[in-house]
Tab-separated table of C-alpha atoms and ligand atoms in Angstrom:
chain	number	residue	atom	x	y	z
I	1	UNK	CA	141.602	-41.150	15.913
I	2	UNK	CA	142.883	-37.557	16.099
I	3	UNK	CA	140.432	-35.247	14.388
I	4	UNK	CA	139.958	-31.532	14.795
I	5	UNK	CA	136.325	-31.711	13.796
I	6	UNK	CA	133.721	-34.066	12.391
I	7	UNK	CA	131.912	-32.976	9.238
I	8	UNK	CA	128.163	-33.459	8.878
I	9	UNK	CA	126.179	-33.506	5.635
I	10	UNK	CA	122.409	-33.153	5.890
I	11	UNK	CA	119.997	-34.238	3.179
I	12	UNK	CA	116.584	-32.635	3.562
I	13	UNK	CA	115.430	-29.426	5.197
I	14	UNK	CA	111.847	-30.450	5.935
I	15	UNK	CA	110.199	-30.641	9.354
I	16	UNK	CA	112.803	-32.970	10.861
I	17	UNK	CA	115.817	-31.963	8.729
I	18	UNK	CA	115.221	-28.266	9.431
I	19	UNK	CA	115.069	-28.866	13.166
I	20	UNK	CA	118.211	-31.028	13.089
I	21	UNK	CA	120.070	-28.228	11.270
I	22	UNK	CA	118.948	-25.759	13.946
I	23	UNK	CA	120.057	-28.031	16.774
I	24	UNK	CA	123.455	-28.690	15.181
I	25	UNK	CA	124.036	-24.948	14.789
I	26	UNK	CA	122.473	-23.681	18.013
I	27	UNK	CA	123.794	-26.397	20.322
I	28	UNK	CA	127.209	-26.642	18.673
I	29	UNK	CA	129.110	-26.052	21.932
I	30	UNK	CA	127.266	-28.661	23.986
I	31	UNK	CA	127.387	-31.196	21.167
I	32	UNK	CA	131.140	-30.656	20.703
I	33	UNK	CA	131.664	-31.401	24.395
I	34	UNK	CA	129.552	-34.559	24.185
I	35	UNK	CA	131.143	-35.774	20.973
I	36	UNK	CA	134.739	-34.961	21.852
I	37	UNK	CA	135.319	-32.461	19.052
I	38	UNK	CA	133.285	-29.879	17.091
I	39	UNK	CA	130.548	-31.197	14.791
I	40	UNK	CA	130.575	-28.983	11.730
I	41	UNK	CA	127.606	-28.822	9.399
I	42	UNK	CA	129.312	-28.712	6.008
I	43	UNK	CA	126.554	-29.090	3.429
I	44	UNK	CA	122.761	-29.282	3.270
I	45	UNK	CA	121.015	-30.754	0.249
I	46	UNK	CA	117.731	-28.864	-0.173
I	47	UNK	CA	114.878	-28.586	-2.621
I	48	UNK	CA	114.556	-25.164	-4.304
I	49	UNK	CA	111.323	-24.539	-2.344
I	50	UNK	CA	113.171	-25.011	0.973
I	51	UNK	CA	115.173	-21.874	0.276
I	52	UNK	CA	112.003	-19.749	0.603
I	53	UNK	CA	111.276	-21.032	4.106
I	54	UNK	CA	112.008	-18.624	7.008
I	55	UNK	CA	114.302	-21.276	8.493
I	56	UNK	CA	116.606	-21.025	5.477
I	57	UNK	CA	117.417	-17.427	6.439
I	58	UNK	CA	118.769	-18.615	9.820
I	59	UNK	CA	121.350	-20.857	8.121
I	60	UNK	CA	124.456	-19.630	6.255
I	61	UNK	CA	123.524	-19.657	2.559
I	62	UNK	CA	126.835	-21.216	1.466
I	63	UNK	CA	125.806	-24.469	3.181
I	64	UNK	CA	122.954	-25.068	0.741
I	65	UNK	CA	123.034	-26.983	-2.478
I	66	UNK	CA	120.195	-28.257	-4.610
I	67	UNK	CA	122.549	-30.557	-6.488
I	68	UNK	CA	122.966	-34.124	-5.229
I	69	UNK	CA	126.312	-34.682	-6.947
I	70	UNK	CA	127.653	-31.466	-5.489
I	71	UNK	CA	126.490	-32.634	-2.048
I	72	UNK	CA	128.304	-35.947	-2.377
I	73	UNK	CA	131.401	-34.231	-3.793
I	74	UNK	CA	131.731	-32.038	-0.688
I	75	UNK	CA	134.962	-33.033	1.043
I	76	UNK	CA	135.129	-33.659	4.766
I	77	UNK	CA	131.681	-35.146	5.363
I	78	UNK	CA	132.117	-37.936	7.916
I	79	UNK	CA	128.460	-38.400	8.825
I	80	UNK	CA	125.538	-38.137	6.429
I	81	UNK	CA	122.107	-37.450	7.925
I	82	UNK	CA	119.273	-38.483	5.627
I	83	UNK	CA	116.096	-36.553	6.434
I	84	UNK	CA	114.272	-36.569	3.125
I	85	UNK	CA	111.957	-39.473	4.040
I	86	UNK	CA	110.267	-42.045	1.815
I	87	UNK	CA	111.848	-45.073	0.207
I	88	UNK	CA	113.460	-43.598	-2.904
I	89	UNK	CA	115.756	-41.810	-3.499
I	90	UNK	CA	116.567	-41.978	0.256
I	91	UNK	CA	117.724	-45.599	-0.095
I	92	UNK	CA	119.991	-44.736	-2.999
I	93	UNK	CA	121.519	-41.796	-1.088
I	94	UNK	CA	122.114	-43.897	2.022
I	95	UNK	CA	123.871	-46.565	-0.037
I	96	UNK	CA	125.916	-43.911	-1.802
I	97	UNK	CA	127.028	-42.364	1.491
I	98	UNK	CA	127.860	-45.744	3.076
I	99	UNK	CA	129.751	-46.877	-0.013
I	100	UNK	CA	131.727	-43.636	0.188
I	101	UNK	CA	132.740	-44.467	3.784
I	102	UNK	CA	130.372	-42.090	5.557
I	103	UNK	CA	128.584	-43.083	8.747
I	104	UNK	CA	124.867	-42.583	8.239
I	105	UNK	CA	121.998	-41.472	10.456
I	106	UNK	CA	118.387	-41.631	9.382
I	107	UNK	CA	114.970	-41.362	11.031
I	108	UNK	CA	113.478	-42.974	7.908
I	109	UNK	CA	111.304	-45.878	9.072
I	110	UNK	CA	110.255	-46.952	5.594
I	111	UNK	CA	113.804	-47.411	4.353
I	112	UNK	CA	114.985	-49.163	7.511
I	113	UNK	CA	111.901	-51.402	7.727
I	114	UNK	CA	112.237	-52.467	4.090
I	115	UNK	CA	115.994	-52.379	3.556
I	116	UNK	CA	117.573	-52.349	7.024
I	117	UNK	CA	119.087	-55.834	6.625
I	118	UNK	CA	120.834	-54.993	3.368
I	119	UNK	CA	121.995	-51.567	4.622
I	120	UNK	CA	123.446	-53.182	7.746
I	121	UNK	CA	125.439	-55.618	5.621
I	122	UNK	CA	126.742	-52.782	3.463
I	123	UNK	CA	127.614	-50.607	6.489
I	124	UNK	CA	129.468	-53.477	8.196
I	125	UNK	CA	131.406	-54.160	5.003
I	126	UNK	CA	132.418	-50.504	4.815
I	127	UNK	CA	133.173	-50.298	8.536
I	128	UNK	CA	130.717	-47.469	9.175
I	129	UNK	CA	127.720	-47.053	11.463
I	130	UNK	CA	124.056	-47.083	10.464
I	131	UNK	CA	121.889	-45.425	13.091
I	132	UNK	CA	118.121	-44.884	13.108
I	133	UNK	CA	116.990	-44.005	16.638
I	134	UNK	CA	114.512	-41.443	15.266
I	135	UNK	CA	112.757	-43.995	13.068
I	136	UNK	CA	110.519	-45.321	15.862
I	137	UNK	CA	108.876	-43.400	18.674
I	138	UNK	CA	110.237	-39.921	17.836
I	139	UNK	CA	112.505	-38.954	20.709
I	140	UNK	CA	111.894	-42.052	22.855
I	141	UNK	CA	115.084	-44.097	23.192
I	142	UNK	CA	114.149	-47.503	21.740
I	143	UNK	CA	116.695	-48.650	19.187
I	144	UNK	CA	119.650	-48.210	21.559
I	145	UNK	CA	117.891	-50.071	24.416
I	146	UNK	CA	117.185	-53.019	22.083
I	147	UNK	CA	120.732	-52.948	20.674
I	148	UNK	CA	122.544	-52.566	23.988
I	149	UNK	CA	120.605	-52.382	27.242
I	150	UNK	CA	118.191	-55.303	26.816
I	151	UNK	CA	120.500	-57.779	25.067
I	152	UNK	CA	120.707	-60.136	28.063
I	153	UNK	CA	116.969	-60.761	27.752
I	154	UNK	CA	114.887	-63.098	25.712
I	155	UNK	CA	112.208	-60.643	24.583
I	156	UNK	CA	108.821	-62.316	24.808
I	157	UNK	CA	106.621	-59.528	23.566
I	158	UNK	CA	106.167	-55.921	22.524
I	159	UNK	CA	102.824	-54.134	22.879
I	160	UNK	CA	103.055	-50.670	21.463
I	161	UNK	CA	101.295	-47.476	20.554
I	162	UNK	CA	103.732	-46.230	17.913
I	163	UNK	CA	101.709	-43.873	15.800
I	164	UNK	CA	101.132	-40.490	17.391
I	165	UNK	CA	98.646	-39.279	14.803
I	166	UNK	CA	96.229	-42.162	15.276
I	167	UNK	CA	96.610	-42.041	19.041
I	168	UNK	CA	95.816	-38.329	18.935
I	169	UNK	CA	92.769	-39.008	16.728
I	170	UNK	CA	91.522	-41.875	18.924
I	171	UNK	CA	91.968	-39.767	22.053
I	172	UNK	CA	89.979	-36.860	20.621
I	173	UNK	CA	87.250	-39.221	19.393
I	174	UNK	CA	87.043	-41.017	22.754
I	175	UNK	CA	87.125	-37.889	24.912
I	176	UNK	CA	85.126	-35.414	22.904
I	177	UNK	CA	83.087	-37.648	20.644
I	178	UNK	CA	84.337	-35.640	17.629
I	179	UNK	CA	84.260	-37.277	14.226
I	180	UNK	CA	87.218	-38.837	12.464
I	181	UNK	CA	87.760	-36.142	9.753
I	182	UNK	CA	87.932	-33.242	12.246
I	183	UNK	CA	90.314	-35.157	14.516
I	184	UNK	CA	92.544	-35.977	11.526
I	185	UNK	CA	92.518	-32.365	10.332
I	186	UNK	CA	93.641	-31.140	13.709
I	187	UNK	CA	96.452	-33.768	13.809
I	188	UNK	CA	97.623	-32.570	10.408
I	189	UNK	CA	97.574	-28.927	11.505
I	190	UNK	CA	99.783	-29.847	14.441
I	191	UNK	CA	102.289	-31.431	12.054
I	192	UNK	CA	101.913	-34.984	13.399
I	193	UNK	CA	100.466	-36.685	10.330
I	194	UNK	CA	102.544	-38.036	7.472
I	195	UNK	CA	102.440	-36.213	4.110
I	196	UNK	CA	100.061	-38.948	3.038
I	197	UNK	CA	97.690	-39.381	6.020
I	198	UNK	CA	96.771	-42.880	4.830
I	199	UNK	CA	100.166	-43.968	6.107
I	200	UNK	CA	99.049	-43.121	9.618
I	201	UNK	CA	95.387	-44.033	9.584
I	202	UNK	CA	95.750	-47.333	7.749
I	203	UNK	CA	98.477	-48.592	10.091
I	204	UNK	CA	101.236	-48.391	7.462
I	205	UNK	CA	103.529	-46.148	9.499
I	206	UNK	CA	103.018	-48.363	12.562
I	207	UNK	CA	103.776	-51.552	10.636
I	208	UNK	CA	107.094	-50.103	9.392
I	209	UNK	CA	108.000	-49.228	12.960
I	210	UNK	CA	106.954	-52.649	14.242
I	211	UNK	CA	109.126	-54.335	11.583
I	212	UNK	CA	112.116	-52.392	12.933
I	213	UNK	CA	111.399	-53.200	16.585
I	214	UNK	CA	110.576	-56.873	15.991
I	215	UNK	CA	113.733	-57.371	13.898
I	216	UNK	CA	115.844	-55.989	16.741
I	217	UNK	CA	113.947	-57.679	19.567
I	218	UNK	CA	113.871	-61.147	18.010
I	219	UNK	CA	117.125	-60.981	16.002
I	220	UNK	CA	115.167	-61.728	12.885
I	221	UNK	CA	114.587	-60.164	9.532
I	222	UNK	CA	110.965	-59.086	9.955
I	223	UNK	CA	109.816	-57.214	6.858
I	224	UNK	CA	106.753	-54.962	6.566
I	225	UNK	CA	105.217	-57.538	4.201
I	226	UNK	CA	105.236	-60.052	7.081
I	227	UNK	CA	103.021	-57.843	9.215
I	228	UNK	CA	99.255	-57.943	9.157
I	229	UNK	CA	97.997	-54.378	9.457
I	230	UNK	CA	94.693	-52.578	9.700
I	231	UNK	CA	93.960	-48.938	10.449
I	232	UNK	CA	91.398	-47.003	12.443
I	233	UNK	CA	89.081	-45.776	9.714
I	234	UNK	CA	86.342	-48.342	10.492
I	235	UNK	CA	85.942	-47.123	14.079
I	236	UNK	CA	82.720	-45.402	14.952
I	237	UNK	CA	81.690	-43.323	17.953
I	238	UNK	CA	79.410	-46.233	18.970
I	239	UNK	CA	82.443	-48.507	19.343
I	240	UNK	CA	84.008	-46.000	21.746
I	241	UNK	CA	80.782	-45.832	23.734
I	242	UNK	CA	80.467	-49.608	24.024
I	243	UNK	CA	84.171	-50.013	24.770
I	244	UNK	CA	83.804	-47.627	27.692
I	245	UNK	CA	80.721	-49.463	28.978
I	246	UNK	CA	82.617	-52.739	28.818
I	247	UNK	CA	85.654	-51.271	30.638
I	248	UNK	CA	88.006	-50.806	27.692
I	249	UNK	CA	89.803	-48.095	25.704
I	250	UNK	CA	90.432	-48.399	21.955
I	251	UNK	CA	94.022	-48.093	20.750
I	252	UNK	CA	95.897	-48.789	17.535
I	253	UNK	CA	98.209	-51.501	18.853
I	254	UNK	CA	101.377	-52.876	17.325
I	255	UNK	CA	101.989	-56.321	18.761
I	256	UNK	CA	105.006	-58.594	18.371
I	257	UNK	CA	105.401	-61.861	20.271
I	258	UNK	CA	107.859	-64.700	20.114
I	259	UNK	CA	106.396	-68.105	20.920
I	260	UNK	CA	108.406	-71.283	20.193
I	261	UNK	CA	110.556	-69.617	17.553
I	262	UNK	CA	107.447	-68.332	15.805
I	263	UNK	CA	107.005	-64.566	15.532
I	264	UNK	CA	103.543	-63.062	15.757
I	265	UNK	CA	103.406	-59.520	14.364
I	266	UNK	CA	100.281	-57.460	13.786
I	267	UNK	CA	98.943	-53.879	13.835
I	268	UNK	CA	95.244	-53.191	14.348
I	269	UNK	CA	92.870	-51.307	16.566
I	270	UNK	CA	92.195	-53.153	19.781
I	271	UNK	CA	90.215	-52.990	22.992
I	272	UNK	CA	92.629	-52.686	25.917
I	273	UNK	CA	91.485	-52.784	29.552
I	274	UNK	CA	90.904	-49.231	30.744
I	275	UNK	CA	93.084	-49.804	33.820
I	276	UNK	CA	96.081	-50.961	31.734
I	277	UNK	CA	99.139	-48.760	31.225
I	278	UNK	CA	98.578	-48.528	27.472
I	279	UNK	CA	94.959	-47.360	27.891
I	280	UNK	CA	96.248	-44.294	29.717
I	281	UNK	CA	98.534	-43.209	26.881
I	282	UNK	CA	96.718	-40.313	25.298
I	283	UNK	CA	97.237	-37.700	22.611
I	284	UNK	CA	100.292	-37.773	20.413
I	285	UNK	CA	102.221	-39.784	22.996
I	286	UNK	CA	103.653	-43.191	22.151
I	287	UNK	CA	104.275	-46.019	24.587
I	288	UNK	CA	106.116	-49.243	24.038
I	289	UNK	CA	105.714	-52.012	26.565
I	290	UNK	CA	108.475	-54.605	26.325
I	291	UNK	CA	108.458	-57.918	28.177
I	292	UNK	CA	111.826	-59.587	28.719
I	293	UNK	CA	112.615	-62.749	30.660
I	294	UNK	CA	115.034	-60.941	33.022
I	295	UNK	CA	113.865	-57.358	33.064
I	296	UNK	CA	110.130	-58.145	33.233
I	297	UNK	CA	107.940	-55.371	31.896
I	298	UNK	CA	109.540	-52.097	30.791
I	299	UNK	CA	107.509	-49.184	29.510
I	300	UNK	CA	109.003	-46.575	27.190
I	301	UNK	CA	106.837	-43.475	26.968
I	302	UNK	CA	107.145	-40.095	25.302
I	303	UNK	CA	106.383	-37.903	22.339
I	304	UNK	CA	106.346	-40.161	19.320
I	305	UNK	CA	106.173	-37.510	16.632
I	306	UNK	CA	107.126	-33.951	15.939
I	307	UNK	CA	110.251	-32.133	14.869
I	308	UNK	CA	111.726	-31.368	18.287
I	309	UNK	CA	111.380	-34.886	19.681
I	310	UNK	CA	112.710	-36.527	16.523
I	311	UNK	CA	115.629	-34.102	16.316
I	312	UNK	CA	116.617	-35.238	19.821
I	313	UNK	CA	117.053	-38.822	18.550
I	314	UNK	CA	118.721	-37.854	15.272
I	315	UNK	CA	121.207	-35.520	16.941
I	316	UNK	CA	122.074	-38.158	19.554
I	317	UNK	CA	122.795	-40.581	16.704
I	318	UNK	CA	125.086	-37.982	15.128
I	319	UNK	CA	126.963	-37.604	18.424
I	320	UNK	CA	127.264	-41.407	18.845
I	321	UNK	CA	128.583	-41.730	15.299
I	322	UNK	CA	131.109	-38.967	15.972
I	323	UNK	CA	132.270	-40.745	19.139
I	324	UNK	CA	132.729	-43.955	17.127
I	325	UNK	CA	134.742	-42.102	14.494
I	326	UNK	CA	136.985	-40.589	17.152
I	327	UNK	CA	137.497	-44.039	18.695
I	328	UNK	CA	138.184	-45.561	15.293
I	329	UNK	CA	135.274	-48.017	15.454
I	330	UNK	CA	132.080	-48.564	13.518
I	331	UNK	CA	128.837	-49.435	15.283
I	332	UNK	CA	129.672	-51.859	18.122
I	333	UNK	CA	126.399	-53.822	18.006
I	334	UNK	CA	126.158	-56.641	15.494
I	335	UNK	CA	122.784	-57.083	13.836
I	336	UNK	CA	121.940	-60.743	14.118
I	337	UNK	CA	119.344	-62.637	12.129
I	338	UNK	CA	118.056	-66.033	13.244
I	339	UNK	CA	116.827	-67.528	10.004
I	340	UNK	CA	115.081	-70.346	11.916
I	341	UNK	CA	112.439	-67.944	13.168
I	342	UNK	CA	109.249	-68.072	11.166
I	343	UNK	CA	106.370	-65.597	10.996
I	344	UNK	CA	103.100	-66.932	12.369
I	345	UNK	CA	100.268	-66.594	9.813
I	346	UNK	CA	97.542	-64.202	10.993
I	347	UNK	CA	94.981	-67.013	10.703
I	348	UNK	CA	96.735	-68.819	13.564
I	349	UNK	CA	96.830	-66.032	16.127
I	350	UNK	CA	94.561	-66.308	19.136
I	351	UNK	CA	92.810	-63.425	20.824
I	352	UNK	CA	89.391	-62.250	22.021
I	353	UNK	CA	86.893	-60.379	19.888
I	354	UNK	CA	84.199	-57.716	20.080
I	355	UNK	CA	81.439	-57.839	17.461
I	356	UNK	CA	78.815	-55.193	16.754
I	357	UNK	CA	75.942	-56.234	14.535
I	358	UNK	CA	72.628	-55.004	13.295
I	359	UNK	CA	70.140	-57.861	13.417
I	360	UNK	CA	66.446	-58.485	12.866
I	361	UNK	CA	64.573	-57.805	16.090
I	362	UNK	CA	62.742	-61.122	16.305
I	363	UNK	CA	62.797	-64.307	18.329
I	364	UNK	CA	65.463	-66.945	17.763
I	365	UNK	CA	68.077	-64.514	16.397
I	366	UNK	CA	70.494	-64.877	19.284
I	367	UNK	CA	70.137	-68.658	19.086
I	368	UNK	CA	71.176	-68.619	15.414
I	369	UNK	CA	74.145	-66.362	16.117
I	370	UNK	CA	75.345	-68.442	19.088
I	371	UNK	CA	75.042	-71.607	16.971
I	372	UNK	CA	77.373	-70.154	14.322
I	373	UNK	CA	79.890	-69.107	16.961
I	374	UNK	CA	79.573	-72.438	18.812
I	375	UNK	CA	79.997	-74.445	15.599
I	376	UNK	CA	83.292	-72.583	15.098
I	377	UNK	CA	84.334	-73.337	18.685
I	378	UNK	CA	84.077	-69.675	19.703
I	379	UNK	CA	82.874	-69.226	23.223
I	380	UNK	CA	80.806	-66.123	24.014
I	381	UNK	CA	81.861	-64.026	26.963
I	382	UNK	CA	79.039	-61.450	26.920
I	383	UNK	CA	76.052	-60.512	24.769
I	384	UNK	CA	74.342	-57.184	25.116
I	385	UNK	CA	71.397	-55.981	23.102
I	386	UNK	CA	72.129	-52.307	22.860
I	387	UNK	CA	69.505	-50.481	20.884
I	388	UNK	CA	66.356	-51.277	18.987
I	389	UNK	CA	65.037	-49.449	15.965
I	390	UNK	CA	61.343	-50.267	16.131
I	391	UNK	CA	60.540	-48.686	12.749
I	392	UNK	CA	63.181	-50.792	10.979
I	393	UNK	CA	62.496	-53.771	13.298
I	394	UNK	CA	66.204	-54.176	13.900
I	395	UNK	CA	68.369	-54.287	16.992
I	396	UNK	CA	72.026	-53.615	17.615
I	397	UNK	CA	73.819	-56.316	19.523
I	398	UNK	CA	77.309	-56.402	20.901
I	399	UNK	CA	79.085	-59.691	21.578
I	400	UNK	CA	82.445	-60.283	23.206
I	401	UNK	CA	84.170	-63.649	23.044
I	402	UNK	CA	86.679	-65.699	24.974
I	403	UNK	CA	90.020	-66.352	23.212
I	404	UNK	CA	89.520	-67.890	19.780
I	405	UNK	CA	91.600	-68.486	16.697
I	406	UNK	CA	91.502	-65.787	14.015
I	407	UNK	CA	90.790	-68.443	11.389
I	408	UNK	CA	87.690	-69.585	13.281
I	409	UNK	CA	86.568	-65.997	13.809
I	410	UNK	CA	86.902	-65.149	10.108
I	411	UNK	CA	84.970	-68.292	9.210
I	412	UNK	CA	82.246	-67.377	11.719
I	413	UNK	CA	82.070	-63.794	10.390
I	414	UNK	CA	81.469	-65.139	6.890
I	415	UNK	CA	78.725	-67.459	8.154
I	416	UNK	CA	77.119	-64.710	10.256
I	417	UNK	CA	77.043	-62.368	7.260
I	418	UNK	CA	75.109	-65.016	5.354
I	419	UNK	CA	72.436	-65.438	8.062
I	420	UNK	CA	69.261	-63.752	6.868
I	421	UNK	CA	68.673	-62.269	10.328
I	422	UNK	CA	72.032	-60.458	10.378
I	423	UNK	CA	71.479	-57.179	8.541
I	424	UNK	CA	75.027	-55.899	8.912
I	425	UNK	CA	78.220	-56.686	10.774
I	426	UNK	CA	79.163	-53.140	11.700
I	427	UNK	CA	82.510	-53.850	13.264
I	428	UNK	CA	84.691	-56.482	14.805
I	429	UNK	CA	87.619	-55.478	16.951
I	430	UNK	CA	90.220	-57.642	18.657
I	431	UNK	CA	90.324	-57.487	22.440
I	432	UNK	CA	93.786	-57.663	24.004
I	433	UNK	CA	93.423	-58.264	27.691
C	1	LIG	N1	103.161	-39.720	11.513
C	1	LIG	C1	103.994	-40.302	12.506
C	1	LIG	C2	103.172	-40.475	13.771
C	1	LIG	C3	105.170	-39.412	12.759
C	1	LIG	O1	102.084	-39.945	13.821
C	1	LIG	O2	103.585	-41.163	14.688
C	1	LIG	C4	106.318	-40.072	13.408
C	1	LIG	O3	106.791	-41.178	12.719
């Protein structure tokens, strides 16, 4: 299609939106060469408060509007970039843009995780592209590899660290022994954490991202509600100490596996062997290990959060959309959904476990605990009595198990909690070796 320029509309001038605006303006020449014609930022929908930010002074004032209808009435917008975040009204704006024939780009994981299937259908119907490379892993190319480069594979599994904030917090806690609140505060100051930090620390952000990756990898409609998720707030410095002694690191892992048409998807903290690739991923970095039947193991690694990294992905999506427009096509990749694929209930997953308990320091205690585990067909791999509090007459014991079913482990945990000699089950963490 002959076009002298491609018009861009940007919704949101926050951390990511602001950086995208800067890149579009400052790298206009390079981007025009890559796209095949100039990409012209035509309108930016802002909140009144955005206009007071120093960044706003670097952008021509006539581009701003605080009025949504005025934004959508702007002629010549071919690509709408949604960078306001959250589910609503972002979903409504994306639908409005698609229905109006605009290609859309969004780094919004919540909207894509929850409504990606329906947005894809709408975009296909309208013959426009829906791109969301920035929604998972910041600047790490992930969506495009799943959509294009890995399609000859049957993907068997994804093992991922996809939340930079929690990985930063876990790294600081493991390395420096600092407490959880100070590590979180420092992550927030660096701009990694979500507006609501619970989204990061309770595994919510990671489970949105896993829904997106698993849907692409397994050609299925995996929704956030299908994904078991736990955060990192129960972790204690003692767990880090024992993990290290046992040869493990602790990571918030997002796991997706396909076994016999059944999809296993879960997000939780996990022990990973300290010599594994994922154990070495520290700080705000993300890493996504993908196992395909042809390609084997592929590791994607990079900065998973932050304005610069995310703007790299969003701007690339804008350029790809512009190339499609110039070639008169919508997104080439078809989103498939195999309805035969079911989600495996969490109770049926199988993994190993680490248990830390406070027990009465008296004879026969270990025998009672092993009986409960044995009765539930859970085989013990190691038992270590760690510390004794002689005044309280209690001891701390750490147990690791061989692979067992989650259902059996939950049953055993309930029975252990009811044993008079078990004072407290301080933590139980899955071990992914
Ligand atoms: N809060 C997110 C993270 C930002 O820490 O990974 C990127 O989605």
